[in-house]
Amino acid sequence: MKIFKIYYFLILLLLLSSCNKEELLKEDVNSIEHTSKTSDLSKQRTGLKSIGSGVMMQAFYWNVPAGGTWWDHLNTKVADWSNAGFSSIWLPPASKAQNGPFSMGYDPYDYYDFGEYNQKGSIETRFGSKDELVSLIDNAHEYGLSVIADIVINHNSGGDSEQNIFTGGSTYTDFDTASGLFNRSQYDFHPNDFHSSDTGSFGGFPDLCHHKTWVQDWLWNRTNSVGKYYRDVIGFDGWRFDYVKGFEPWVVKNWKNAVGGFSVGEYWDANAATLDWWTTQAEVSAFDFACYYKMRDAFANNDLTHLNGDMLWKRNAKNAVTFVTNHDTNEILDGKMLAYAYILTHEGYPAIFYRDYEEWLNKERLNNLIWIHNNLASGSTNILYVDDNEYIARRNGKNAAGLVVYINNTTSWKERWIETNWYSKTIKDYTGHSSWQPVTQSDKWVKIQAPPKSYSVWSVK
Ligand code: ZN
Ligand code: ZN
């Protein structure tokens, strides 16, 4: 019952003195840091490529090397990524988690410890120190890249045990962190005095209650809320929300309205209608898991007609982040380049997975597709032809000519007559796979070809 008493003692203190000295001091330090950083940051941010155009880099994978070197490692990559046409990088959860120097960050403990307090077994996080993180973000900004933070707010981990009046037992819900900011207790988790649960919990971790004013204030409302601290002190530009099935969509909407910036939710669900519902409720983007599963069925099961299926980008392209692989799932193995050719020529904001780009696939081929995405892939989409093994689609262009992509999942060259938007124009394959340079007929029809287990992308020469 000691903790219980302390909680009320704290409330009493807050009521008695609206300006607790220590709190005031922290606020002052924060607002000073806040002002000087903000002017730096707004200067740096004027040159950023807009998120949503270009391509996102998922700049980590599960169990990247530990030892506090990952931020520095990424720092050596940002110039190349910017030159290749990436517009943003998505970092793993950056603040101190229960598993300290070994954690990938999805067991968040102290949202304000970016590797500067000795707790949970180390000063640095698995990825490095706060200074290394800020230097990575500053450098990314120099090169026009926006930086997306991974925000884990469904659950917390690593609290001390306390007697819990709502469960009648003891729970690990006493978060008295080294930063001293956003301390939490049993009142901030389910079940509590507000209600017993929300839409989901994760792996038995204490499930944060976003209905509590204290939690909302600390996550997004206060000037030094988690969101505003990430934005103003650390320099993040956008948000990737982890496990958004675990709470209601208004949580993300309220965060975004208070903090601003590009936001994408991980609503892990194959149903395009459900994803569309969530993006409408949360008023942000979502990862297009519907597209992911249709591509998996198309390429892994050798049946490209699955690409006719329902996907988030077909319903709501501006809120769809498409992807082929991520840190949790890597099922499209054969035909992975074909899947990248699909997302990089179609609508939505495509994300490329670090290992696919840096280790597993041909970087030159991916760079070519990124160029095509940024220069030719505009306008609405028409599917021109699909069978089990071949897929042809046309992007109709906005200010550019658009393109025609031809994906061939057979082991021999294929060719087909298709209808373009171009009258009597010489066209070519911008991937360089085919050397044909046919002229479209006066009725816009033309014959194109695609190499075995590969693709071609056609546009006016
Ligand atoms: Zn709740
Ligand atoms: Zn939850």
Tab-separated table of C-alpha atoms in Angstrom, residues 400-402 404 417-430 436-448 458-461:
chain	number	residue	atom	x	y	z
A	400	ALA	CA	4.843	13.264	-66.444
A	401	ALA	CA	4.121	10.708	-69.134
A	402	GLY	CA	3.281	7.882	-66.769
A	404	VAL	CA	3.525	0.777	-68.297
A	417	TRP	CA	0.086	-5.868	-77.332
A	418	ILE	CA	-1.222	-3.254	-74.906
A	419	GLU	CA	-2.993	0.093	-75.059
A	420	THR	CA	-0.920	3.089	-73.871
A	421	ASN	CA	-1.852	6.766	-73.463
A	422	TRP	CA	0.637	7.714	-76.156
A	423	TYR	CA	-0.108	8.399	-79.857
A	424	SER	CA	2.744	7.666	-82.264
A	425	LYS	CA	5.488	8.001	-79.676
A	426	THR	CA	8.792	6.159	-79.438
A	427	ILE	CA	8.915	4.377	-76.094
A	428	LYS	CA	11.640	2.497	-74.268
A	429	ASP	CA	12.153	0.199	-71.292
A	430	TYR	CA	13.577	2.347	-68.493
A	436	TRP	CA	13.262	-2.532	-77.967
A	437	GLN	CA	12.289	1.030	-78.852
A	438	PRO	CA	8.883	0.572	-80.473
A	439	VAL	CA	6.679	3.396	-81.746
A	440	THR	CA	3.095	3.416	-80.466
A	441	GLN	CA	0.461	3.233	-83.211
A	442	SER	CA	-1.902	6.081	-83.988
A	443	ASP	CA	-4.492	4.188	-81.882
A	444	LYS	CA	-1.994	4.093	-78.935
A	445	TRP	CA	-1.443	0.333	-79.126
A	446	VAL	CA	2.064	-1.105	-79.018
A	447	LYS	CA	3.808	-4.427	-78.451
A	448	ILE	CA	6.104	-4.632	-75.401
A	458	TRP	CA	7.956	1.505	-70.465
A	459	SER	CA	7.541	5.210	-71.017
A	460	VAL	CA	8.104	7.777	-73.743
A	461	LYS	CA	11.726	8.110	-74.786
